Coordinates of C-alpha atoms in Angstrom, one line a residue:
X1 CA -0.3 -30.3 37.6
X2 CA 1.8 -27.3 36.7
X3 CA 4.9 -26.8 38.7
X4 CA 5.5 -23.2 40.0
X5 CA 8.9 -21.6 40.4
X6 CA 8.3 -21.2 44.2
X7 CA 10.8 -18.4 44.8
X8 CA 8.9 -16.3 42.3
X9 CA 5.3 -17.4 43.0
X10 CA 4.5 -14.2 44.9
X11 CA 5.8 -11.9 42.2
X12 CA 3.7 -8.8 41.8
X13 CA 2.5 -7.1 38.6
X14 CA 5.4 -4.7 38.8
X15 CA 7.8 -7.7 39.0
X16 CA 6.1 -9.4 36.1
X17 CA 6.3 -6.4 33.7
X18 CA 9.9 -5.6 34.6
X19 CA 10.9 -9.2 33.9
X20 CA 8.9 -9.3 30.7
X21 CA 10.5 -6.1 29.5
X22 CA 14.0 -7.5 30.2
X23 CA 13.1 -10.8 28.4
X24 CA 11.8 -8.7 25.5
X25 CA 15.0 -6.8 25.2
X26 CA 17.0 -10.0 25.3
X27 CA 14.8 -11.4 22.5
X28 CA 15.4 -8.3 20.4
X29 CA 11.9 -7.0 20.5
X30 CA 11.4 -3.5 19.1
X31 CA 11.3 -0.4 21.5
X32 CA 7.7 0.2 20.4
X33 CA 6.7 -3.2 21.6
X34 CA 8.5 -2.7 25.0
X35 CA 6.8 0.7 25.3
X36 CA 3.4 -1.0 24.9
X37 CA 4.4 -3.4 27.7
X38 CA 5.1 -0.4 29.9
X39 CA 1.9 1.4 29.2
X40 CA -0.1 -1.8 29.8
X41 CA 1.7 -2.3 33.1
X42 CA 1.0 1.2 34.3
X43 CA -2.7 1.0 33.3
X44 CA -3.3 -2.5 34.9
X45 CA -1.3 -1.5 38.1
X46 CA -3.3 1.7 38.4
X47 CA -6.5 -0.2 38.1
X48 CA -5.8 -3.3 40.3
X49 CA -2.9 -2.1 42.5
X50 CA 0.4 -4.0 42.6
X51 CA -1.2 -7.3 43.4
X52 CA 0.7 -10.6 43.6
X53 CA 0.1 -12.6 40.4
X54 CA -1.6 -15.4 42.3
X55 CA -4.4 -13.1 43.4
X56 CA -5.4 -11.9 39.9
X57 CA -8.5 -13.5 38.4
X58 CA -10.0 -13.4 35.0
X59 CA -12.9 -11.3 36.4
X60 CA -10.4 -8.6 37.5
X61 CA -9.0 -8.5 34.0
X62 CA -12.4 -8.3 32.4
X63 CA -13.2 -5.3 34.6
X64 CA -10.0 -3.7 33.5
X65 CA -10.9 -4.2 29.8
X66 CA -14.3 -2.5 30.4
X67 CA -12.4 0.3 32.2
X68 CA -10.2 0.7 29.1
X69 CA -13.1 0.9 26.8
X70 CA -14.6 3.7 28.8
X71 CA -11.4 5.7 28.5
X72 CA -9.9 4.8 25.1
X73 CA -10.9 3.8 21.6
X74 CA -11.3 0.0 20.9
X75 CA -8.0 0.1 19.0
X76 CA -6.0 1.5 21.9
X77 CA -7.8 -0.7 24.4
X78 CA -7.1 -3.8 22.3
X79 CA -3.4 -2.9 22.1
X80 CA -3.1 -2.5 25.8
X81 CA -4.9 -5.8 26.5
X82 CA -2.8 -7.7 24.0
X83 CA 0.4 -6.3 25.5
X84 CA -0.6 -7.3 29.0
X85 CA -1.7 -10.7 27.8
X86 CA 1.7 -11.3 26.1
X87 CA 3.4 -10.7 29.5
X88 CA 1.1 -13.0 31.3
X89 CA 1.6 -15.7 28.6
X90 CA 5.3 -15.4 29.2
X91 CA 4.9 -15.7 33.0
X92 CA 2.7 -18.8 32.5
X93 CA 5.3 -20.4 30.2
X94 CA 8.0 -19.7 32.7
X95 CA 6.1 -21.4 35.5
X96 CA 5.3 -18.2 37.5
X97 CA 1.6 -18.9 37.3
X98 CA -0.4 -22.1 37.9
X99 CA -3.1 -20.7 35.6
X100 CA -3.1 -17.9 33.2
X101 CA -6.0 -15.5 34.0
X102 CA -5.8 -14.1 30.5
X103 CA -6.5 -17.4 28.9
X104 CA -10.3 -16.7 29.0
X105 CA -10.0 -12.9 28.4
X106 CA -10.4 -11.7 24.9
X107 CA -9.1 -8.3 23.6
X108 CA -11.9 -5.8 22.5
X109 CA -12.9 -6.2 18.9
X110 CA -11.5 -3.5 16.7
X111 CA -13.8 -2.1 14.0
X112 CA -12.4 -2.7 10.5
X113 CA -11.1 0.6 9.2
X114 CA -10.2 0.9 5.5
X115 CA -6.9 2.8 5.0
X116 CA -7.3 6.2 3.4
X117 CA -5.9 6.4 -0.2
X118 CA -5.3 9.2 -2.6
X119 CA -6.8 9.2 -6.1
X120 CA -4.5 8.9 -9.2
X121 CA -5.3 12.6 -9.9
X122 CA -4.2 13.6 -6.4
X123 CA -1.0 11.5 -6.6
X124 CA -0.2 13.0 -10.0
X125 CA -0.7 16.6 -8.6
X126 CA 1.6 15.8 -5.7
X127 CA 4.3 14.6 -8.0
X128 CA 3.9 17.7 -10.2
X129 CA 4.3 19.9 -7.1
X130 CA 7.4 17.9 -6.0
X131 CA 9.2 18.6 -9.3
X132 CA 9.0 22.4 -8.7
X133 CA 11.8 24.2 -7.0
X134 CA 15.6 23.9 -7.0
X135 CA 17.2 21.0 -8.7
X136 CA 18.3 19.3 -5.5
X137 CA 15.0 19.5 -3.7
X138 CA 12.9 18.7 -6.8
X139 CA 15.0 15.6 -7.5
X140 CA 14.9 14.4 -3.9
X141 CA 11.2 15.1 -3.1
X142 CA 10.0 13.6 -6.4
X143 CA 12.1 10.5 -5.9
X144 CA 10.9 10.1 -2.2
X145 CA 7.3 10.3 -3.3
X146 CA 7.8 7.7 -6.0
X147 CA 9.6 5.5 -3.6
X148 CA 6.6 5.5 -1.3
X149 CA 4.1 5.1 -4.1
X150 CA 5.9 2.7 -6.5
X151 CA 8.1 0.9 -4.0
X152 CA 5.4 1.0 -1.3
X153 CA 7.9 1.4 1.5
X154 CA 7.2 2.4 5.1
X155 CA 8.6 5.6 6.5
X156 CA 11.3 3.8 8.6
X157 CA 12.2 1.6 5.6
X158 CA 12.8 4.6 3.4
X159 CA 14.9 6.4 6.0
X160 CA 17.0 3.3 6.5
X161 CA 17.8 2.9 2.7
X162 CA 21.5 3.0 1.9
X163 CA 23.3 3.4 -1.4
X164 CA 24.2 -0.3 -1.3
X165 CA 20.5 -1.2 -1.2
X166 CA 19.7 0.4 -4.6
X167 CA 20.5 -1.4 -7.9
X168 CA 19.7 0.9 -10.9
X169 CA 21.0 -1.8 -13.3
X170 CA 18.5 -4.5 -12.1
X171 CA 15.9 -1.9 -10.9
X172 CA 15.7 -3.4 -7.4
X173 CA 15.6 -2.0 -3.9
X174 CA 16.7 -4.1 -0.9
X175 CA 14.6 -3.2 2.1
X176 CA 16.5 -4.0 5.3
X177 CA 14.9 -4.6 8.7
X178 CA 11.3 -4.3 7.6
X179 CA 8.4 -5.1 9.8
X180 CA 9.2 -8.1 12.1
X181 CA 12.9 -7.5 11.2
X182 CA 12.6 -9.2 7.8
X183 CA 14.5 -8.1 4.6
X184 CA 12.8 -8.1 1.2
X185 CA 13.5 -7.0 -2.3
X186 CA 11.3 -4.5 -4.1
X187 CA 11.2 -3.8 -7.8
X188 CA 11.4 -0.3 -9.2
X189 CA 9.2 0.8 -12.1
X190 CA 10.9 2.7 -15.0
X191 CA 9.8 6.1 -13.7
X192 CA 11.1 5.4 -10.2
X193 CA 14.4 4.1 -11.6
X194 CA 14.8 7.3 -13.6
X195 CA 13.9 9.4 -10.6
X196 CA 16.4 7.5 -8.5
X197 CA 19.1 8.0 -11.0
X198 CA 18.5 11.7 -11.2
X199 CA 18.3 12.0 -7.4
X200 CA 21.6 10.2 -6.8
X201 CA 23.2 12.4 -9.4
X202 CA 21.9 15.5 -7.6
X203 CA 22.8 14.1 -4.2
X204 CA 26.4 13.6 -5.1
X205 CA 29.0 12.1 -2.9
X206 CA 28.7 12.8 0.8
X207 CA 31.8 11.5 2.8
X208 CA 30.8 9.0 5.5
X209 CA 27.0 9.2 4.7
X210 CA 25.5 6.1 3.1
X211 CA 21.8 7.1 3.4
X212 CA 20.1 7.4 0.1
X213 CA 18.0 10.4 1.1
X214 CA 19.8 13.3 2.6
X215 CA 19.2 16.9 3.6
X216 CA 20.8 19.8 1.7
X217 CA 23.6 19.7 4.3
X218 CA 24.2 16.1 3.6
X219 CA 22.7 14.6 6.8
X220 CA 20.5 11.5 6.5
X221 CA 16.8 12.3 6.4
X222 CA 15.1 11.5 9.7
X223 CA 11.4 10.4 9.8
X224 CA 10.4 13.9 11.0
X225 CA 12.2 15.5 8.1
X226 CA 10.3 13.3 5.6
X227 CA 7.0 14.1 7.3
X228 CA 7.7 17.8 7.2
X229 CA 8.4 17.6 3.4
X230 CA 5.2 15.6 2.8
X231 CA 3.2 18.1 4.8
X232 CA 4.5 21.0 2.7
X233 CA 4.0 19.2 -0.6
X234 CA 0.5 18.2 0.5
X235 CA -0.4 21.8 1.4
X236 CA 0.7 23.0 -2.0
X237 CA -1.2 20.2 -3.8
X238 CA -4.3 20.7 -1.6
X239 CA -4.3 17.2 -0.1
X240 CA -3.6 15.7 3.3
X241 CA -0.8 13.1 2.9
X242 CA 1.3 10.8 5.0
X243 CA 3.9 8.1 4.2
X244 CA 1.4 5.3 5.0
X245 CA -1.2 6.9 2.9
X246 CA 1.2 6.9 -0.1
X247 CA 2.0 3.3 0.6
X248 CA -1.7 2.4 0.7
X249 CA -2.4 4.4 -2.4
X250 CA 0.4 2.6 -4.3
X251 CA -0.8 -0.8 -3.2
X252 CA -4.4 0.0 -4.3
X253 CA -3.2 1.2 -7.7
X254 CA -1.1 -1.9 -8.1
X255 CA -4.3 -4.1 -7.8
X256 CA -6.4 -1.7 -9.9
X257 CA -3.8 -2.0 -12.7
X258 CA -4.0 -5.8 -12.7
X259 CA -1.3 -6.6 -10.2
X260 CA -1.2 -10.0 -8.5
X261 CA -2.2 -10.0 -4.8
X262 CA 0.5 -12.6 -4.0
X263 CA 3.2 -10.4 -5.7
X264 CA 1.8 -7.4 -3.7
X265 CA 2.1 -9.4 -0.5
X266 CA 5.9 -9.8 -1.1
X267 CA 6.4 -6.2 -2.2
X268 CA 4.6 -4.9 1.0
X269 CA 6.4 -7.4 3.2
X270 CA 3.2 -8.8 4.7
X271 CA 3.5 -12.2 6.5
X272 CA 0.2 -13.4 5.2
X273 CA -1.9 -12.6 2.2
X274 CA -4.9 -12.0 4.5
X275 CA -3.7 -8.5 5.3
X276 CA -2.9 -7.8 1.7
X277 CA -6.4 -8.6 0.5
X278 CA -7.7 -5.4 1.9
X279 CA -6.4 -3.7 -1.2
X280 CA -8.5 -6.0 -3.4
X281 CA -11.6 -4.6 -1.6
X282 CA -10.3 -1.0 -2.0
X283 CA -9.8 -1.4 -5.7
X284 CA -13.6 -1.5 -6.2
X285 CA -15.1 -1.4 -9.7
X286 CA -11.6 -1.4 -11.3
X287 CA -11.2 -5.0 -10.2
X288 CA -14.4 -5.9 -12.0
X289 CA -13.1 -4.4 -15.1
X290 CA -9.8 -6.3 -14.7
X291 CA -11.8 -9.5 -14.4
X292 CA -13.8 -8.7 -17.5
X293 CA -10.5 -8.4 -19.4
X294 CA -9.0 -11.6 -18.0
X295 CA -12.1 -13.7 -17.3
X296 CA -11.0 -17.4 -17.4
X297 CA -14.5 -18.5 -18.3
X298 CA -14.9 -16.0 -21.1
X299 CA -11.6 -17.0 -22.6
X300 CA -12.7 -20.5 -23.3
X301 CA -13.7 -21.4 -26.9
X302 CA -17.0 -23.3 -26.5

């Protein structure tokens, strides 16, 4: 029989989420994760009231899930349910609950959505547009685009890049504090390496600033700055573009060009190859052509 922490057995939903948020901060969880806890708390409290934990049943939580699905998309509802469930799991492990009412409550199923990608022609036009203009902006914008496409970095990862993370000699980029806080090393193709060399020459020395990508004034590029640049370039090229779309496009091209899915997993920083395999599906007919060229069975002399 599970032993409860008696002095806390009558904790309410508000108590639970405040404690879970504090625990999350102590564990180094990201602000976005803590924000999801808060939103889940507000939604569940609004639906059930600030009930003692001991009075909450699985049926109450299922009704909340249905309520979420009436108001939000399956994706948003699933995020809220998973966030609330994480807090209840923590409470159960801490002995605040005799039973976990979330144990028999599943998050809503999220329809599989394939990421949007740009065609090679659209990517080429974007890069051509980026090379126009003054030397400083042309070098920076062209290099940023290639870093997204060839290095397949996320927006936050690109903005956190520092000069010490780039090795032109070995053509490697060290990505610090990627998803889940993990570091990884990403190779640069010859074109990206040349673009990076040209950009760093145009960037010049900025006292006290280690960020690779900077504004004309020498300030580090913030995510909103990068998004504004991509919006302007996309408008000139006639395409809608985002940092994640460029990353997806680069990953899809990598597979289409015969790249290995396990190598792609390491480049993207995915914890499992399951997530990476989506790009195998996106590569479509080009994958069949790659198999024709490298078919193990056809290569045998029989």
